[in-house]
Short mmCIF file of N, CA and C in Angstrom, two decimals:
data_model
loop_
_atom_site.label_atom_id
_atom_site.label_comp_id
_atom_site.label_asym_id
_atom_site.label_seq_id
_atom_site.Cartn_x
_atom_site.Cartn_y
_atom_site.Cartn_z
N MET A 12 64.47 56.22 70.85
CA MET A 12 65.68 56.69 71.55
C MET A 12 66.33 55.46 72.04
N THR A 13 67.68 55.42 71.79
CA THR A 13 68.46 54.27 72.14
C THR A 13 68.68 54.26 73.74
N PHE A 14 69.26 53.24 74.15
CA PHE A 14 69.64 53.18 75.71
C PHE A 14 70.75 54.17 75.94
N TYR A 15 71.75 54.35 75.12
CA TYR A 15 72.81 55.28 75.38
C TYR A 15 72.23 56.62 75.37
N GLU A 16 71.44 57.03 74.38
CA GLU A 16 70.86 58.42 74.30
C GLU A 16 69.96 58.73 75.50
N ARG A 17 69.30 57.66 76.07
CA ARG A 17 68.50 57.90 77.27
C ARG A 17 69.36 58.05 78.53
N PHE A 18 70.48 57.23 78.47
CA PHE A 18 71.44 57.42 79.51
C PHE A 18 72.04 58.73 79.52
N GLU A 19 72.51 59.19 78.34
CA GLU A 19 73.11 60.46 78.24
C GLU A 19 72.25 61.60 78.64
N GLN A 20 70.94 61.40 78.28
CA GLN A 20 70.03 62.56 78.79
C GLN A 20 69.70 62.57 80.28
N VAL A 21 69.73 61.45 80.90
CA VAL A 21 69.68 61.38 82.37
C VAL A 21 70.86 61.94 82.97
N ILE A 22 71.95 61.59 82.62
CA ILE A 22 73.24 62.18 83.15
C ILE A 22 73.28 63.70 82.93
N ALA A 23 72.85 64.28 81.76
CA ALA A 23 72.83 65.60 81.50
C ALA A 23 71.97 66.30 82.49
N LEU A 24 70.77 65.77 82.71
CA LEU A 24 69.70 66.33 83.61
C LEU A 24 70.30 66.35 85.13
N ALA A 25 70.84 65.18 85.50
CA ALA A 25 71.43 65.15 86.84
C ALA A 25 72.68 66.25 86.95
N LEU A 26 73.42 66.33 85.99
CA LEU A 26 74.50 67.39 86.04
C LEU A 26 73.88 68.78 86.21
N SER A 27 72.88 68.97 85.42
CA SER A 27 72.12 70.32 85.35
C SER A 27 71.69 70.51 86.68
N ALA A 28 70.98 69.58 87.36
CA ALA A 28 70.39 69.91 88.71
C ALA A 28 71.57 70.16 89.76
N ILE A 29 72.82 69.32 89.74
CA ILE A 29 73.79 69.65 90.58
C ILE A 29 74.37 70.97 90.38
N ILE A 30 74.58 71.40 89.30
CA ILE A 30 75.18 72.75 88.81
C ILE A 30 74.15 73.76 89.25
N ALA A 31 72.89 73.70 89.13
CA ALA A 31 71.87 74.59 89.67
C ALA A 31 72.12 74.76 91.14
N VAL A 32 72.21 73.72 91.77
CA VAL A 32 72.37 73.86 93.32
C VAL A 32 73.58 74.50 93.61
N ILE A 33 74.76 74.41 92.93
CA ILE A 33 76.00 74.97 93.05
C ILE A 33 75.91 76.49 92.78
N ILE A 34 75.13 76.81 91.71
CA ILE A 34 74.95 78.19 91.35
C ILE A 34 74.20 78.96 92.48
N VAL A 35 73.15 78.36 92.94
CA VAL A 35 72.32 79.02 94.00
C VAL A 35 73.21 79.34 95.27
N VAL A 36 73.93 78.21 95.63
CA VAL A 36 74.77 78.46 96.83
C VAL A 36 75.86 79.48 96.67
N SER A 37 76.42 79.56 95.46
CA SER A 37 77.40 80.45 95.24
C SER A 37 76.86 81.81 95.13
N LEU A 38 75.78 82.10 94.53
CA LEU A 38 75.04 83.34 94.55
C LEU A 38 74.77 83.92 95.88
N LEU A 39 74.33 82.99 96.86
CA LEU A 39 74.00 83.31 98.24
C LEU A 39 75.34 83.82 98.89
N GLN A 40 76.37 83.01 98.65
CA GLN A 40 77.73 83.42 99.25
C GLN A 40 78.25 84.74 98.76
N LEU A 41 78.03 84.89 97.43
CA LEU A 41 78.43 86.36 96.78
C LEU A 41 77.63 87.33 97.46
N ILE A 42 76.35 87.25 97.51
CA ILE A 42 75.50 88.35 98.00
C ILE A 42 75.92 88.49 99.58
N SER A 43 76.16 87.39 100.28
CA SER A 43 76.58 87.54 101.71
C SER A 43 77.95 88.42 101.70
N ILE A 44 78.91 88.03 100.89
CA ILE A 44 80.19 88.72 100.98
C ILE A 44 80.00 90.13 100.56
N VAL A 45 79.30 90.48 99.49
CA VAL A 45 79.33 91.82 99.01
C VAL A 45 78.41 92.57 99.98
N PHE A 46 77.45 92.12 100.77
CA PHE A 46 76.68 92.79 101.71
C PHE A 46 77.59 92.98 102.94
N SER A 47 78.43 92.02 103.40
CA SER A 47 79.26 92.26 104.62
C SER A 47 80.27 93.29 104.27
N LEU A 48 80.82 93.27 102.98
CA LEU A 48 81.73 94.32 102.69
C LEU A 48 81.12 95.76 102.76
N LEU A 49 79.86 95.76 102.25
CA LEU A 49 79.30 97.14 102.25
C LEU A 49 78.89 97.54 103.76
N ILE A 50 78.60 96.66 104.54
CA ILE A 50 78.28 97.01 105.92
C ILE A 50 79.52 97.57 106.71
N ILE A 51 80.67 96.87 106.50
CA ILE A 51 81.80 97.22 107.34
C ILE A 51 82.52 98.22 106.42
N ASP A 52 82.07 98.77 105.38
CA ASP A 52 82.72 99.87 104.58
C ASP A 52 84.08 99.43 104.09
N ALA A 53 84.25 98.04 103.81
CA ALA A 53 85.61 97.65 103.23
C ALA A 53 85.49 97.57 101.85
N PHE A 54 84.27 97.93 101.17
CA PHE A 54 84.00 97.70 99.78
C PHE A 54 84.68 98.97 99.16
N ASN A 55 85.83 98.82 98.68
CA ASN A 55 86.49 99.75 97.91
C ASN A 55 86.85 99.28 96.55
N PRO A 56 86.11 99.68 95.47
CA PRO A 56 86.37 99.20 94.19
C PRO A 56 87.66 99.58 93.54
N LEU A 57 88.29 100.55 94.15
CA LEU A 57 89.72 100.83 93.69
C LEU A 57 90.69 100.02 94.34
N ASP A 58 90.49 99.29 95.43
CA ASP A 58 91.36 98.25 95.97
C ASP A 58 91.39 97.09 95.05
N HIS A 59 92.58 96.75 94.62
CA HIS A 59 92.81 95.73 93.59
C HIS A 59 92.39 94.37 94.19
N LYS A 60 92.58 93.95 95.27
CA LYS A 60 92.31 92.65 96.02
C LYS A 60 90.77 92.61 96.04
N VAL A 61 90.10 93.51 96.58
CA VAL A 61 88.61 93.47 96.67
C VAL A 61 87.92 93.36 95.38
N PHE A 62 88.42 94.26 94.39
CA PHE A 62 87.73 94.16 93.09
C PHE A 62 87.93 92.85 92.35
N GLN A 63 89.15 92.15 92.48
CA GLN A 63 89.54 91.05 91.83
C GLN A 63 88.66 89.98 92.44
N THR A 64 88.56 89.97 93.66
CA THR A 64 87.64 88.92 94.44
C THR A 64 86.29 88.98 94.02
N VAL A 65 85.69 90.06 94.08
CA VAL A 65 84.25 90.27 93.76
C VAL A 65 83.97 89.92 92.24
N PHE A 66 84.78 90.51 91.48
CA PHE A 66 84.62 90.32 89.96
C PHE A 66 84.80 88.97 89.62
N GLY A 67 85.83 88.19 90.39
CA GLY A 67 86.09 86.72 90.05
C GLY A 67 84.92 85.93 90.39
N MET A 68 84.27 86.28 91.49
CA MET A 68 83.15 85.46 91.99
C MET A 68 81.98 85.57 90.95
N ILE A 69 81.81 86.84 90.43
CA ILE A 69 80.65 87.13 89.52
C ILE A 69 80.98 86.37 88.24
N MET A 70 82.15 86.40 87.75
CA MET A 70 82.52 85.72 86.36
C MET A 70 82.43 84.23 86.66
N THR A 71 82.71 83.67 87.74
CA THR A 71 82.60 82.29 88.06
C THR A 71 81.14 81.85 88.04
N LEU A 72 80.24 82.62 88.49
CA LEU A 72 78.93 82.40 88.40
C LEU A 72 78.23 82.31 86.97
N LEU A 73 78.79 83.51 86.19
CA LEU A 73 78.37 83.53 84.94
C LEU A 73 78.67 82.31 84.03
N ILE A 74 79.92 81.92 84.33
CA ILE A 74 80.54 80.61 83.60
C ILE A 74 79.71 79.53 83.89
N ALA A 75 79.46 79.29 85.14
CA ALA A 75 78.65 78.07 85.67
C ALA A 75 77.25 78.13 85.01
N MET A 76 76.69 79.35 85.03
CA MET A 76 75.23 79.43 84.33
C MET A 76 75.37 79.13 82.82
N GLU A 77 76.37 79.61 82.18
CA GLU A 77 76.50 79.22 80.67
C GLU A 77 76.78 77.55 80.58
N PHE A 78 77.49 77.06 81.48
CA PHE A 78 77.86 75.68 81.42
C PHE A 78 76.58 74.90 81.52
N LYS A 79 75.72 75.33 82.55
CA LYS A 79 74.55 74.60 82.78
C LYS A 79 73.48 74.85 81.50
N HIS A 80 73.51 75.93 81.04
CA HIS A 80 72.65 76.15 79.78
C HIS A 80 73.06 75.21 78.68
N SER A 81 74.38 75.07 78.52
CA SER A 81 74.95 74.25 77.56
C SER A 81 74.44 72.62 77.63
N ILE A 82 74.43 72.31 78.99
CA ILE A 82 74.04 70.89 79.30
C ILE A 82 72.55 70.69 79.13
N VAL A 83 71.76 71.69 79.42
CA VAL A 83 70.32 71.69 79.31
C VAL A 83 69.95 71.62 77.91
N ARG A 84 70.68 72.41 76.99
CA ARG A 84 70.44 72.43 75.51
C ARG A 84 70.67 71.11 75.01
N VAL A 85 71.63 70.40 75.40
CA VAL A 85 71.91 69.00 74.96
C VAL A 85 70.97 68.18 75.33
N ALA A 86 70.47 68.22 76.59
CA ALA A 86 69.45 67.34 77.05
C ALA A 86 68.02 67.48 76.42
N LEU A 87 67.78 68.64 76.09
CA LEU A 87 66.31 68.99 75.49
C LEU A 87 66.29 68.76 74.00
N ARG A 88 67.38 68.95 73.32
CA ARG A 88 67.45 68.90 71.92
C ARG A 88 67.77 67.40 71.55
N ARG A 89 68.21 66.65 72.49
CA ARG A 89 68.54 65.18 72.29
C ARG A 89 69.68 65.21 71.31
N ASP A 90 70.64 66.20 71.34
CA ASP A 90 71.84 66.16 70.49
C ASP A 90 72.89 65.31 71.24
N SER A 91 73.73 64.73 70.76
CA SER A 91 74.90 63.90 71.44
C SER A 91 75.86 64.91 72.00
N ILE A 92 76.26 64.55 73.15
CA ILE A 92 77.22 65.36 73.96
C ILE A 92 78.54 65.26 73.11
N ILE A 93 78.95 64.11 72.62
CA ILE A 93 80.24 63.85 71.93
C ILE A 93 79.74 63.92 70.42
N GLU A 94 80.42 64.85 69.73
CA GLU A 94 80.14 64.85 68.30
C GLU A 94 81.50 64.74 67.50
N SER A 95 81.48 64.02 66.35
CA SER A 95 82.67 63.77 65.61
C SER A 95 82.30 64.29 64.25
N ARG A 96 83.37 64.70 63.62
CA ARG A 96 83.30 65.30 62.22
C ARG A 96 83.90 64.25 61.28
N ARG A 97 83.43 64.20 59.98
CA ARG A 97 84.00 63.34 59.06
C ARG A 97 85.02 63.89 58.20
#
């Protein structure tokens, strides 16, 4: 494994760890917000603003998890992050 490939793998693993922390914090924040909405009976799925906020937070978490999965796949398979076609 060349120096650049090793460097690329270390960076990919570091980014993966950072994204994992962000995902956990975001998930805890989402649970807190949904729980507080349920407790104060403000959770009305028919309300456009509430639905958009909750659904947006869920989609953001799903996108972040897919992004982390892509980075881990690159780090484990030792594929190059930057690929060019001939």
